[in-house]
Amino acid sequence: MTTLSAENIDSVDAEMSDTVLEDKSEGFFELVLSEGRPMDDLVMDEGQLASTVQKLLLLSVFGLGFYGVVVGLAAQTSTLGTWFTAGTPTLWMPLAFSGAFLAAIGICLPSFYFYTQLAGLDASFRLITAQSLRVQARTSVVLLGVLPFYTALALGIGVGFDLGLGANGVVLVGMWLPFAVGLVGIAALYRSFKRLVERLPITHERRGNIMLRLVLCWGAVFSTVAPVALWRLGEFLGTVI
């Protein structure tokens, strides 16, 4: 008869935890879309955090890039004559969307970390990175869900079914749609922080709804940086591609 020591029990618990996390990783797309505690477990697990960040990054790039292709196709027929119709938008717009939004996250990360610490949450920089990419990945997934409707709108305009937007209006909608859909990601960020506050060390107590103020600060900083990044990067790519 085998006797289980405390070390063996801890080893079994660790193996079971790893198995659960691996099972969760298999449905990563569904995890990002559904949100909830399973996703919290992934971003809180230091052993899985690097892999989780990579998956969130790839999902963000895929969603933004695919969306950029469709908006670029719509921009090809536009007569606006602005920076987002220059060059060959179908080729450079996927790079602009994915590059600008991810660059904006990189620029904002120190501010995200500062605001989180100011709110009294002792979160590591890696966790803040995962949280920000988590929001972007969710936004990218929702964009993929909205994309068929946007495509139908663009095709309808192309065959003469005008809703008062015209080809130029469709492009403008496409440029601003990621920011509107981003509100879904902000709401998910608030809910996730409300859950994580029960698991993260608290450095100092803060009064009021500090989580709401924290998320609003995140959103305000990102909403300031991302449009400028998209404009400058898109303007540059439009001259070379």
Short mmCIF file of C-alpha atoms in Angstrom, two decimals:
data_model
loop_
_atom_site.label_atom_id
_atom_site.label_comp_id
_atom_site.label_asym_id
_atom_site.label_seq_id
_atom_site.Cartn_x
_atom_site.Cartn_y
_atom_site.Cartn_z
CA MET A 1 0.00 0.00 0.00
CA THR A 2 1.39 3.39 -1.03
CA THR A 3 1.37 6.24 1.46
CA LEU A 4 0.88 9.72 0.11
CA SER A 5 3.13 12.32 1.65
CA ALA A 6 2.43 16.04 1.71
CA GLU A 7 4.90 16.48 -1.16
CA ASN A 8 3.10 13.86 -3.25
CA ILE A 9 -0.26 15.49 -2.60
CA ASP A 10 1.12 18.88 -3.65
CA SER A 11 2.56 17.29 -6.79
CA VAL A 12 -0.77 15.69 -7.67
CA ASP A 13 -2.58 18.99 -7.11
CA ALA A 14 -0.11 20.81 -9.36
CA GLU A 15 -0.50 18.20 -12.11
CA MET A 16 -4.29 18.42 -11.90
CA SER A 17 -4.11 22.22 -12.08
CA ASP A 18 -1.85 22.05 -15.15
CA THR A 19 -4.25 19.59 -16.80
CA VAL A 20 -7.19 21.90 -16.19
CA LEU A 21 -5.30 24.86 -17.64
CA GLU A 22 -4.31 22.83 -20.69
CA ASP A 23 -7.94 21.86 -21.24
CA LYS A 24 -8.92 25.51 -20.99
CA SER A 25 -6.24 26.47 -23.50
CA GLU A 26 -7.76 24.15 -26.10
CA GLY A 27 -10.83 26.40 -26.31
CA PHE A 28 -8.89 29.64 -26.05
CA PHE A 29 -11.03 31.45 -28.60
CA GLU A 30 -14.16 30.58 -26.63
CA LEU A 31 -12.46 31.58 -23.37
CA VAL A 32 -11.64 35.04 -24.67
CA LEU A 33 -15.16 35.51 -25.98
CA SER A 34 -16.98 34.20 -22.91
CA GLU A 35 -14.67 35.82 -20.33
CA GLY A 36 -15.19 34.79 -16.70
CA ARG A 37 -13.09 33.05 -14.08
CA PRO A 38 -11.45 30.46 -16.38
CA MET A 39 -9.74 33.31 -18.22
CA ASP A 40 -8.85 34.89 -14.88
CA ASP A 41 -7.13 31.64 -13.91
CA LEU A 42 -4.99 31.75 -17.04
CA VAL A 43 -3.80 35.34 -16.59
CA MET A 44 -3.16 34.76 -12.88
CA ASP A 45 -1.08 31.62 -13.44
CA GLU A 46 2.56 32.72 -13.71
CA GLY A 47 3.60 29.42 -15.29
CA GLN A 48 1.10 29.84 -18.13
CA LEU A 49 1.30 33.63 -18.42
CA ALA A 50 3.90 33.79 -21.21
CA SER A 51 1.94 31.33 -23.33
CA THR A 52 -1.31 33.16 -22.58
CA VAL A 53 0.18 36.51 -23.63
CA GLN A 54 1.41 34.98 -26.90
CA LYS A 55 -2.03 33.55 -27.68
CA LEU A 56 -3.74 36.84 -26.85
CA LEU A 57 -1.26 38.67 -29.07
CA LEU A 58 -1.79 36.31 -32.01
CA LEU A 59 -5.56 36.50 -31.66
CA SER A 60 -5.41 40.30 -31.57
CA VAL A 61 -3.24 40.46 -34.69
CA PHE A 62 -5.44 38.01 -36.55
CA GLY A 63 -8.69 39.81 -35.74
CA LEU A 64 -7.37 43.30 -36.45
CA GLY A 65 -5.55 42.19 -39.59
CA PHE A 66 -8.55 40.41 -41.07
CA TYR A 67 -10.75 43.38 -40.26
CA GLY A 68 -8.20 45.68 -41.89
CA VAL A 69 -8.36 43.70 -45.13
CA VAL A 70 -12.13 44.21 -45.40
CA VAL A 71 -11.96 47.92 -44.56
CA GLY A 72 -9.09 48.26 -47.02
CA LEU A 73 -11.21 46.74 -49.77
CA ALA A 74 -13.95 49.26 -49.00
CA ALA A 75 -11.40 52.09 -49.04
CA GLN A 76 -10.29 51.07 -52.54
CA THR A 77 -13.60 52.39 -53.90
CA SER A 78 -13.64 55.56 -51.82
CA THR A 79 -13.07 59.01 -53.30
CA LEU A 80 -12.36 60.77 -50.01
CA GLY A 81 -8.76 61.49 -50.92
CA THR A 82 -7.57 61.28 -47.30
CA TRP A 83 -4.70 59.33 -45.75
CA PHE A 84 -6.75 56.15 -45.32
CA THR A 85 -7.47 55.93 -49.06
CA ALA A 86 -3.88 56.56 -50.19
CA GLY A 87 -1.75 53.87 -51.79
CA THR A 88 -3.25 50.38 -51.71
CA PRO A 89 -5.39 50.25 -48.54
CA THR A 90 -6.10 46.54 -48.92
CA LEU A 91 -2.41 45.83 -48.39
CA TRP A 92 -1.40 48.36 -45.76
CA MET A 93 -4.56 48.71 -43.68
CA PRO A 94 -4.21 45.29 -41.97
CA LEU A 95 -0.70 46.33 -40.92
CA ALA A 96 -1.96 49.72 -39.78
CA PHE A 97 -4.78 48.38 -37.63
CA SER A 98 -2.79 45.62 -35.95
CA GLY A 99 0.38 47.69 -35.62
CA ALA A 100 -1.33 50.83 -34.32
CA PHE A 101 -3.49 49.16 -31.69
CA LEU A 102 -0.68 46.97 -30.38
CA ALA A 103 1.76 49.89 -30.42
CA ALA A 104 -0.78 51.93 -28.47
CA ILE A 105 -0.94 49.18 -25.85
CA GLY A 106 2.85 49.19 -25.61
CA ILE A 107 2.92 52.96 -25.18
CA CYS A 108 0.16 52.89 -22.58
CA LEU A 109 1.48 49.97 -20.51
CA PRO A 110 3.50 52.12 -18.07
CA SER A 111 0.41 54.27 -17.47
CA PHE A 112 -1.76 51.17 -17.03
CA TYR A 113 0.70 49.85 -14.46
CA PHE A 114 0.85 53.18 -12.63
CA TYR A 115 -2.94 53.54 -12.44
CA THR A 116 -3.31 49.96 -11.22
CA GLN A 117 -0.76 50.48 -8.46
CA LEU A 118 -2.40 53.80 -7.58
CA ALA A 119 -5.70 51.94 -7.21
CA GLY A 120 -4.09 49.75 -4.55
CA LEU A 121 -3.70 46.55 -6.58
CA ASP A 122 -0.31 44.88 -6.41
CA ALA A 123 -0.36 43.52 -9.98
CA SER A 124 2.82 42.62 -11.83
CA PHE A 125 3.74 44.30 -15.10
CA ARG A 126 3.27 40.95 -16.84
CA LEU A 127 -0.26 40.68 -15.49
CA ILE A 128 -1.03 44.22 -16.66
CA THR A 129 0.27 43.26 -20.11
CA ALA A 130 -1.97 40.19 -20.14
CA GLN A 131 -4.98 42.22 -19.03
CA SER A 132 -4.49 44.82 -21.76
CA LEU A 133 -4.03 42.16 -24.45
CA ARG A 134 -7.03 40.34 -23.04
CA VAL A 135 -9.17 43.40 -23.76
CA GLN A 136 -7.69 43.79 -27.23
CA ALA A 137 -8.17 40.12 -28.06
CA ARG A 138 -11.80 40.26 -26.96
CA THR A 139 -12.32 43.39 -29.06
CA SER A 140 -10.75 41.61 -32.05
CA VAL A 141 -13.05 38.62 -31.60
CA VAL A 142 -16.12 40.87 -31.40
CA LEU A 143 -14.89 42.71 -34.51
CA LEU A 144 -14.83 39.39 -36.36
CA GLY A 145 -18.43 38.88 -35.29
CA VAL A 146 -19.45 42.33 -36.52
CA LEU A 147 -17.49 41.97 -39.75
CA PRO A 148 -20.20 40.09 -41.74
CA PHE A 149 -22.63 42.95 -41.13
CA TYR A 150 -20.04 45.52 -42.18
CA THR A 151 -19.24 43.47 -45.28
CA ALA A 152 -22.93 43.25 -46.16
CA LEU A 153 -23.21 47.03 -45.76
CA ALA A 154 -20.20 47.62 -48.02
CA LEU A 155 -21.48 45.19 -50.65
CA GLY A 156 -24.92 46.76 -50.51
CA ILE A 157 -23.44 50.18 -51.22
CA GLY A 158 -21.47 48.64 -54.09
CA VAL A 159 -24.63 47.34 -55.81
CA GLY A 160 -26.56 50.57 -55.34
CA PHE A 161 -28.37 49.88 -52.06
CA ASP A 162 -27.58 53.27 -50.55
CA LEU A 163 -28.44 53.93 -46.91
CA GLY A 164 -27.29 57.52 -47.08
CA LEU A 165 -23.70 56.60 -46.30
CA GLY A 166 -22.16 56.08 -49.71
CA ALA A 167 -18.77 54.47 -50.26
CA ASN A 168 -17.04 57.21 -48.30
CA GLY A 169 -19.36 56.81 -45.33
CA VAL A 170 -18.75 53.06 -45.23
CA VAL A 171 -15.01 53.65 -44.97
CA LEU A 172 -15.48 56.18 -42.17
CA VAL A 173 -17.66 53.71 -40.29
CA GLY A 174 -14.99 51.07 -40.75
CA MET A 175 -12.28 53.33 -39.36
CA TRP A 176 -14.22 54.15 -36.20
CA LEU A 177 -15.93 50.82 -35.61
CA PRO A 178 -13.00 49.26 -33.66
CA PHE A 179 -13.19 52.10 -31.15
CA ALA A 180 -16.93 51.63 -30.70
CA VAL A 181 -16.53 47.87 -30.32
CA GLY A 182 -13.73 48.57 -27.86
CA LEU A 183 -16.38 49.64 -25.36
CA VAL A 184 -17.25 45.95 -25.08
CA GLY A 185 -13.65 45.27 -24.13
CA ILE A 186 -13.68 48.07 -21.55
CA ALA A 187 -16.79 46.60 -19.94
CA ALA A 188 -15.10 43.18 -19.83
CA LEU A 189 -12.00 44.77 -18.29
CA TYR A 190 -14.10 46.26 -15.50
CA ARG A 191 -15.74 42.92 -14.74
CA SER A 192 -12.40 41.11 -14.75
CA PHE A 193 -10.82 43.60 -12.34
CA LYS A 194 -13.84 43.26 -10.06
CA ARG A 195 -13.09 39.55 -9.89
CA LEU A 196 -9.31 39.85 -9.69
CA VAL A 197 -9.47 42.30 -6.79
CA GLU A 198 -10.46 39.33 -4.64
CA ARG A 199 -7.24 37.52 -5.59
CA LEU A 200 -4.62 40.25 -5.90
CA PRO A 201 -2.74 41.68 -2.91
CA ILE A 202 -4.07 45.06 -1.79
CA THR A 203 -1.33 47.58 -1.02
CA HIS A 204 -3.68 50.21 0.40
CA GLU A 205 -7.42 50.64 0.71
CA ARG A 206 -9.19 53.14 -1.54
CA ARG A 207 -12.68 54.54 -1.09
CA GLY A 208 -15.46 54.60 -3.64
CA ASN A 209 -15.69 52.58 -6.82
CA ILE A 210 -11.96 52.59 -7.46
CA MET A 211 -12.24 49.82 -10.07
CA LEU A 212 -14.51 51.94 -12.23
CA ARG A 213 -12.11 54.88 -12.00
CA LEU A 214 -9.19 52.58 -12.81
CA VAL A 215 -10.87 51.22 -15.94
CA LEU A 216 -11.94 54.70 -17.07
CA CYS A 217 -8.32 55.86 -16.76
CA TRP A 218 -7.18 52.89 -18.85
CA GLY A 219 -9.82 53.66 -21.46
CA ALA A 220 -9.07 57.38 -21.56
CA VAL A 221 -5.34 56.89 -22.09
CA PHE A 222 -5.78 54.24 -24.76
CA SER A 223 -8.51 56.19 -26.56
CA THR A 224 -6.13 59.15 -26.78
CA VAL A 225 -3.12 57.22 -28.06
CA ALA A 226 -4.69 54.64 -30.40
CA PRO A 227 -6.33 57.03 -32.93
CA VAL A 228 -3.12 59.03 -33.24
CA ALA A 229 -1.09 55.84 -33.70
CA LEU A 230 -3.52 54.62 -36.38
CA TRP A 231 -3.41 57.97 -38.16
CA ARG A 232 0.37 58.31 -38.17
CA LEU A 233 1.11 54.69 -39.05
CA GLY A 234 -1.60 54.59 -41.71
CA GLU A 235 -0.41 57.86 -43.20
CA PHE A 236 3.12 56.48 -43.45
CA LEU A 237 2.13 53.09 -44.86
CA GLY A 238 -0.13 54.76 -47.43
CA THR A 239 2.91 56.46 -48.93
CA VAL A 240 5.03 53.32 -49.24
CA ILE A 241 2.51 50.54 -50.02
#
